[in-house]
GROMACS .gro file of C-alpha atoms in nm:
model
  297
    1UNK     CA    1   8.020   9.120  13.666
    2UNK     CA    2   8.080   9.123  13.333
    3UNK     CA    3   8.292   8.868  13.245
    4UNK     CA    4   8.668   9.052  13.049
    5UNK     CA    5   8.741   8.910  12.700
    6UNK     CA    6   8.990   8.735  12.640
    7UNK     CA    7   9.178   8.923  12.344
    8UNK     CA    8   9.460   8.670  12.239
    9UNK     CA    9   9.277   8.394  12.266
   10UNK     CA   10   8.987   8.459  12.022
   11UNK     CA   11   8.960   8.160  11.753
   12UNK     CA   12   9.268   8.197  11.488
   13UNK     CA   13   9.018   8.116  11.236
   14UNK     CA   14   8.773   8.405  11.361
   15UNK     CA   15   8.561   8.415  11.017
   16UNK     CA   16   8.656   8.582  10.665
   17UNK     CA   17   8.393   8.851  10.738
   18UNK     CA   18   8.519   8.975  11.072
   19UNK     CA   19   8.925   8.980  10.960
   20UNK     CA   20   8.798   9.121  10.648
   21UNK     CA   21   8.555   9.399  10.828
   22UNK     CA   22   8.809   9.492  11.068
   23UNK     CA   23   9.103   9.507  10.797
   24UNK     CA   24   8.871   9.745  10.618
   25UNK     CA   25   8.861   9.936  10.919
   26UNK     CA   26   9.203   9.958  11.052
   27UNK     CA   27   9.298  10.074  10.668
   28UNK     CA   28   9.056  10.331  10.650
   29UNK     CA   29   9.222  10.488  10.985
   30UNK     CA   30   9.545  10.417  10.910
   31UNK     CA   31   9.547  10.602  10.616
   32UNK     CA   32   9.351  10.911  10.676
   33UNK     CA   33   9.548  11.008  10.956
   34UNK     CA   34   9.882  11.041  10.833
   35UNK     CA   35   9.768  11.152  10.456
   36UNK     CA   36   9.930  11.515  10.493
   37UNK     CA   37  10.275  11.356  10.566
   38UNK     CA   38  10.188  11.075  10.264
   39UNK     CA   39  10.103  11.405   9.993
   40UNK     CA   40  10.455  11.575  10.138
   41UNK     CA   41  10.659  11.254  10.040
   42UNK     CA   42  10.497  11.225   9.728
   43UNK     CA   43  10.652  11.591   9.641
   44UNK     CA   44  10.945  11.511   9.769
   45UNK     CA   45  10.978  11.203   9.519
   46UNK     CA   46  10.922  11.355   9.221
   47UNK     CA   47  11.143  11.554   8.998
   48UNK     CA   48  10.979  11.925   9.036
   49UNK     CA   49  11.047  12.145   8.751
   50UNK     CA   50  10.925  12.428   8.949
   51UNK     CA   51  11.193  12.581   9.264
   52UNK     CA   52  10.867  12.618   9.417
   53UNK     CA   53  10.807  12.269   9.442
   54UNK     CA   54  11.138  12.143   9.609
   55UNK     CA   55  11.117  12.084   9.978
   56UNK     CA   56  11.467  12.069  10.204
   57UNK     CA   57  11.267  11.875  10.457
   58UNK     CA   58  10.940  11.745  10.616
   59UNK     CA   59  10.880  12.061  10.791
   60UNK     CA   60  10.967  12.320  10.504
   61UNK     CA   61  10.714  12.127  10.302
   62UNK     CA   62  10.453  12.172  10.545
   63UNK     CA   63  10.494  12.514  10.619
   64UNK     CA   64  10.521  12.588  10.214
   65UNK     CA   65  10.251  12.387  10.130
   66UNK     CA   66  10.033  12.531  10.372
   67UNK     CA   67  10.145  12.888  10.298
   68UNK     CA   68  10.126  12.926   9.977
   69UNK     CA   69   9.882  12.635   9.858
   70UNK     CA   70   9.635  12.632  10.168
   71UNK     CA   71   9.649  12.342  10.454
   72UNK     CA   72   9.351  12.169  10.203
   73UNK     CA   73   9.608  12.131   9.991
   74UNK     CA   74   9.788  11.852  10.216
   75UNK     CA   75   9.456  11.644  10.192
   76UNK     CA   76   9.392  11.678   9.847
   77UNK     CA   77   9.343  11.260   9.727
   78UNK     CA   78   9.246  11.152  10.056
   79UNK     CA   79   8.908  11.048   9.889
   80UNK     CA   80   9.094  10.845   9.657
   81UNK     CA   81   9.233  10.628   9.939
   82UNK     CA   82   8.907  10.598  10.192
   83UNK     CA   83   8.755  10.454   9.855
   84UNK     CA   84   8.997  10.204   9.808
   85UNK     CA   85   9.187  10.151  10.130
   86UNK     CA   86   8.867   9.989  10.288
   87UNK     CA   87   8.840   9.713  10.069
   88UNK     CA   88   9.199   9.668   9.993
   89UNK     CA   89   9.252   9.630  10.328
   90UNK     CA   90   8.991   9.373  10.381
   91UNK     CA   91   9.103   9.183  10.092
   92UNK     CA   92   9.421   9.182  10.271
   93UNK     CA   93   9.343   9.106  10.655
   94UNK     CA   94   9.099   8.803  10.503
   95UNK     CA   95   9.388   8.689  10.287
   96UNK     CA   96   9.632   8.704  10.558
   97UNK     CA   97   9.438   8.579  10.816
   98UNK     CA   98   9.342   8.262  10.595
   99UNK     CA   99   9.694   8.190  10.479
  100UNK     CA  100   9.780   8.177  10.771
  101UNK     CA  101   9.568   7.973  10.925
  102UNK     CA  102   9.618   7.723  10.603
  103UNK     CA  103  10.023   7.755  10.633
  104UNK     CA  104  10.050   7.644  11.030
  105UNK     CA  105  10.106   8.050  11.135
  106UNK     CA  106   9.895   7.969  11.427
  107UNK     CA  107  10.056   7.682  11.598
  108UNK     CA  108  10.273   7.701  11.849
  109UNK     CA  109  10.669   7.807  11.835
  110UNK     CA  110  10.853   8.004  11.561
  111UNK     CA  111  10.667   7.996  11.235
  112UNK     CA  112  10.855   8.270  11.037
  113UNK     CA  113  10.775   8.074  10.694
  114UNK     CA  114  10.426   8.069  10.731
  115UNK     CA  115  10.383   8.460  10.887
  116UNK     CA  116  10.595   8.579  10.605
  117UNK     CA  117  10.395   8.379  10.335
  118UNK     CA  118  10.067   8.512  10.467
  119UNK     CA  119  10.202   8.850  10.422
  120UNK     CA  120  10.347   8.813  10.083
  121UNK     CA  121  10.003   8.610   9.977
  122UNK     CA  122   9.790   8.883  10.114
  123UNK     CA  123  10.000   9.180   9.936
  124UNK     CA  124   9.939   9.031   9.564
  125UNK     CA  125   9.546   9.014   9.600
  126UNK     CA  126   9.507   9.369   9.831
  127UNK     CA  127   9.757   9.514   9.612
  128UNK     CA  128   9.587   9.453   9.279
  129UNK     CA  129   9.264   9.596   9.363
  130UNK     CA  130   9.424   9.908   9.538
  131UNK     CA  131   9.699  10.040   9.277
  132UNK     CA  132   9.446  10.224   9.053
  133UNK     CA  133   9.349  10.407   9.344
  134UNK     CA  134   9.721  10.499   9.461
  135UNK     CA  135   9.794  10.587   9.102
  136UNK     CA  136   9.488  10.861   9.167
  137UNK     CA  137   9.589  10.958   9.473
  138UNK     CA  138   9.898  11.057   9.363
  139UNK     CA  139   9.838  11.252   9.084
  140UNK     CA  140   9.580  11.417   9.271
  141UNK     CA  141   9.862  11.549   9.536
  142UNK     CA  142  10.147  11.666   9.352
  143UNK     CA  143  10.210  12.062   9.308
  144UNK     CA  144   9.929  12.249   9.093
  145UNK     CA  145   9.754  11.942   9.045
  146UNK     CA  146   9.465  12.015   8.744
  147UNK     CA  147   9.200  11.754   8.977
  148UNK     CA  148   8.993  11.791   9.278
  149UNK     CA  149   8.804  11.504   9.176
  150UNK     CA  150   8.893  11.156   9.193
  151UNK     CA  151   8.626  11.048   8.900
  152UNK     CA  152   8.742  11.323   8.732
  153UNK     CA  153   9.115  11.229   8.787
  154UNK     CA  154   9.028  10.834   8.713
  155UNK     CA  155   8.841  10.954   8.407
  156UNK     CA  156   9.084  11.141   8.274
  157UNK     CA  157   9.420  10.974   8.287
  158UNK     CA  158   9.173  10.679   8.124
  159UNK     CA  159   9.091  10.915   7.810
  160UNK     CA  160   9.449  11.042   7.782
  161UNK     CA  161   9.665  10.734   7.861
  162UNK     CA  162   9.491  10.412   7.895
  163UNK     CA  163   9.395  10.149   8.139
  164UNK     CA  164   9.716  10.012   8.132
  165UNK     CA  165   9.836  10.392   8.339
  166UNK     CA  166   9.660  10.270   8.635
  167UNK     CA  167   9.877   9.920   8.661
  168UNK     CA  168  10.190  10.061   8.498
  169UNK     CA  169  10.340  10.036   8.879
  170UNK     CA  170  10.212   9.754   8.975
  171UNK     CA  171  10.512   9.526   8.972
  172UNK     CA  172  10.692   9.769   9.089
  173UNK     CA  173  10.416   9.785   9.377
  174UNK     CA  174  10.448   9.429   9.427
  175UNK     CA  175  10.813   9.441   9.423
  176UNK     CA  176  10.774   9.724   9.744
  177UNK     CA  177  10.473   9.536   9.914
  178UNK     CA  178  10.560   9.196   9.900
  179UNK     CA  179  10.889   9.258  10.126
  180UNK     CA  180  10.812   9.512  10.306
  181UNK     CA  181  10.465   9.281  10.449
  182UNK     CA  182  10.653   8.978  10.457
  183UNK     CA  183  10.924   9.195  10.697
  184UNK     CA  184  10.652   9.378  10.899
  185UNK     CA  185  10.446   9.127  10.922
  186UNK     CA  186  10.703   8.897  11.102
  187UNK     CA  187  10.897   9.164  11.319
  188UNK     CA  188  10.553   9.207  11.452
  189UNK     CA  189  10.466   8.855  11.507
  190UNK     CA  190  10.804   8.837  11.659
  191UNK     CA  191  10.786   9.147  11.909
  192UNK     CA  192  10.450   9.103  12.005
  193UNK     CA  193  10.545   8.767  12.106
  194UNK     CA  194  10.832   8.881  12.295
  195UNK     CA  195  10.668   9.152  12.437
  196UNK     CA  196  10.336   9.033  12.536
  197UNK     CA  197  10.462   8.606  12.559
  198UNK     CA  198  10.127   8.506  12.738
  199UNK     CA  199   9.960   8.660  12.509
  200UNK     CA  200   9.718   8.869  12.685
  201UNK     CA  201   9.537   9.173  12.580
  202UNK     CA  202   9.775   9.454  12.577
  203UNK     CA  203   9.689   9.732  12.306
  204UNK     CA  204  10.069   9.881  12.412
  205UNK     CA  205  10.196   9.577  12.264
  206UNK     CA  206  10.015   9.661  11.958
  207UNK     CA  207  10.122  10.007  11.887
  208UNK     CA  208  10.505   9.917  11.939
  209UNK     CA  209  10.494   9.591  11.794
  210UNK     CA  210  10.351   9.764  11.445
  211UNK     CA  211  10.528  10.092  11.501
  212UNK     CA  212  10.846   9.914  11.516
  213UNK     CA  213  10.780   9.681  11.208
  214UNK     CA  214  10.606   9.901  10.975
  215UNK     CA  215  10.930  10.194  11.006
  216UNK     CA  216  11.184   9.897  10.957
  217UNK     CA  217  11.002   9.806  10.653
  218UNK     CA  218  10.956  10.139  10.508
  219UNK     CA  219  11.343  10.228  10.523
  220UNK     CA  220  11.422   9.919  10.329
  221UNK     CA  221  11.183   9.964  10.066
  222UNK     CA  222  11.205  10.321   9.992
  223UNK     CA  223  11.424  10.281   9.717
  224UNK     CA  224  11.180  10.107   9.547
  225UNK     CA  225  10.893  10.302   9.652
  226UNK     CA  226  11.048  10.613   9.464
  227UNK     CA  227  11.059  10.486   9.132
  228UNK     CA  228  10.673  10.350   9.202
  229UNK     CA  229  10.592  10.743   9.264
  230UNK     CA  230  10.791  10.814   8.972
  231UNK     CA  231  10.574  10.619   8.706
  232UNK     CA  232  10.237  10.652   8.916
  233UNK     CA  233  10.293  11.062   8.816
  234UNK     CA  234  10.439  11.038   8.445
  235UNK     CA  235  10.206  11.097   8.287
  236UNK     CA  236  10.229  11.498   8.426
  237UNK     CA  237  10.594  11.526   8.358
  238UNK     CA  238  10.743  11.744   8.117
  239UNK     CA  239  11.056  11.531   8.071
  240UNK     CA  240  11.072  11.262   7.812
  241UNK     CA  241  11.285  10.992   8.010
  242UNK     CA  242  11.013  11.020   8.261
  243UNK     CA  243  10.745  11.009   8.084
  244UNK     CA  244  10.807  10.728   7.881
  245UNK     CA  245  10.943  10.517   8.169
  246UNK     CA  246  10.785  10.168   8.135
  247UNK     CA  247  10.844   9.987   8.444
  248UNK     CA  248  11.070   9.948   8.748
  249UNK     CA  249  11.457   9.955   8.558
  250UNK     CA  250  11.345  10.281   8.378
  251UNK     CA  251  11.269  10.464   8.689
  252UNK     CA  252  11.566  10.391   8.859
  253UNK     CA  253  11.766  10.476   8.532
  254UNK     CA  254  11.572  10.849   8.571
  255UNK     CA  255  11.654  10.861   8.941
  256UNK     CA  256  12.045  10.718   8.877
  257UNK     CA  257  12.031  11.034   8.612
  258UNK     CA  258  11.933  11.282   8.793
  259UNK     CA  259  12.003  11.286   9.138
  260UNK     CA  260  12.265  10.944   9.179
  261UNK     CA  261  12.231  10.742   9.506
  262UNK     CA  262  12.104  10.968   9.692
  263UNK     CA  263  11.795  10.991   9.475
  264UNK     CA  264  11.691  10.643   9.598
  265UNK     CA  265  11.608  10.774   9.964
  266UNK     CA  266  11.406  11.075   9.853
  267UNK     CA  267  11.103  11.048  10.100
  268UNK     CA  268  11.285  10.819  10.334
  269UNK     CA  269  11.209  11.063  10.596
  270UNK     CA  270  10.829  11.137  10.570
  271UNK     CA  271  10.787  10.773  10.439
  272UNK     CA  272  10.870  10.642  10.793
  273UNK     CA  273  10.714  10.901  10.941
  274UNK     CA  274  10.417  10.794  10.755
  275UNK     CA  275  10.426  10.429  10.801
  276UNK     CA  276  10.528  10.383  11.174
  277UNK     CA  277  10.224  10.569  11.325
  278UNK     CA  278  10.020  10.439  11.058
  279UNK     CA  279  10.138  10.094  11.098
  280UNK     CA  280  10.105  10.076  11.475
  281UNK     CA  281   9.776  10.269  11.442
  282UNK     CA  282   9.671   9.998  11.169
  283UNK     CA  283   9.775   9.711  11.406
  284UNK     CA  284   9.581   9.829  11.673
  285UNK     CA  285   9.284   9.947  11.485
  286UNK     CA  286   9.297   9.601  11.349
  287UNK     CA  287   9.329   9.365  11.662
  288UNK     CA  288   9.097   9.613  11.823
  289UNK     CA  289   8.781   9.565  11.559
  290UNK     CA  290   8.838   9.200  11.553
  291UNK     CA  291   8.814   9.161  11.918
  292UNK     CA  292   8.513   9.417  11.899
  293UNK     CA  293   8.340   9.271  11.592
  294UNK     CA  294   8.391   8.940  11.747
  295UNK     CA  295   8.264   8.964  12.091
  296UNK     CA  296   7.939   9.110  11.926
  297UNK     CA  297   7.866   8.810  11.769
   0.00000   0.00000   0.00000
């Protein structure tokens, strides 16, 4: 009989190259999956010029879209992320993981402080190598987007704005990431603790667990994530304000501007639609690979 693994119990300190491998992996799923829903909040963040271009809601986006622009349209980018979001992600499960480890995360009782520094630590390292490739991304799925090549997206916003286009967002991206790890990362430490206290192998546990965390944390942030879309796509708008927005404070002048409060939750709707699946899919993807990768070896 072959003898069951046990899943909860595998070494905290597993090896660099197996949380990095399957962090690579879970990101790569995550993110392909729930891309359509990703390219509809994206449209939904930015200030259209064009009525054809303003969606009332998740679903009259996707029927528009796919009406008028093709359903290809909803996945146009995607190559931009499976590019980065493998490595960003295993820069970020290795970080994590090793923090971790370094900050007590992994002995016994409540450690809060040293879950939520792991995520915040792991965010500034995956974060820095993945924003060029979000910037991409994004310009890649607004409406009557000019690219259908990522190099020739990457080269061109290079020739035409700089280098410094592709990390104009990047605090702002911190800013976002930061909190919004530090809070998923510990509401799922926390539930999958409750849910699953002996700690034995229960993918259900999993799903919830990083459903429930990754939604919480994407309704707090999206404030924040809206003026990130905002200067990730200025460089296509026709308005000045917008265009010359250098950081964080200008966005959220342009959104205070144009649409008031409200304008701070445009997206909230397809952005937690995005993230919970994605997070619990992430979660599990993750745990799963480790357990897989490790019980290879």
């Amino acid at each position: 009989m072959v003898e069951e693994i046990d899943y909860e119990s595998l070494p905290s300190n597993a090896g660099l190259a197996v949380n990095m491998l399957a962090g690579a992996l879970a990101g790569i799923s995550e993110h392909a999956v729930m891309f359509p829903v990703d390219s509809i909040k994206t449209r939904m963040q930015v200030f259209a010029t064009s009525p054809v271009a303003v969606y009332s809601g998740v679903g009259n986006a996707f029927s528009r879209i796919s009406s008028t622009e093709g359903f290809r349209a909803l996945w146009r980018g995607v190559g931009s992320v499976i590019l980065g979001a493998g490595p960003a992600h295993a820069v970020h499960f290795g970080t994590l993981e090793a923090v971790k480890e370094l900050a007590g995360g992994n002995e016994g009782g409540n450690q809060w402080v040293a879950t939520s520094l792991a995520g915040a630590s792991a965010t500034i390292a995956s974060d820095a190598f993945m924003n060029p490739f979000d910037v991409i991304k994004q310009r890649m799925q607004l409406h009557k987007s000019e690219f259908r090549s990522v190099w020739t997206c990457a080269r061109t916003v290079f020739r035409t704005e700089g280098f410094s286009a592709f990390y104009v967002s990047y605090p702002t991206t911190l800013a976002i990431t930061i909190p919004f790890n530090a809070i998923q990362f510990t509401v799922y430490e926390q539930i999958k603790r409750f849910a699953n206290p002996r700690g034995d192998y229960s993918p259900t546990t999993h799903i919830v667990a990083g459903g429930v965390a990754g939604g919480i944390a994407a309704a707090v942030t999206t404030p924040l994530d809206v003026a990130k879309t905002i200067l990730q796509t200025r460089g296509t708008a026709q308005d000045a304000d917008i265009r010359n927005a250098r950081g964080m404070f200008d966005a959220f002048r342009v959104i205070w501007s144009r649409d008031g409060l409200k304008g701070f939750s445009r997206g909230l709707t397809p952005r937690v639609l995005t993230i919970m699946p994605s997070s619990a899919l992430c979660w599990m993807s993750y745990e799963f690979f480790k357990a897989a990768i490790r019980s290879d070896q």
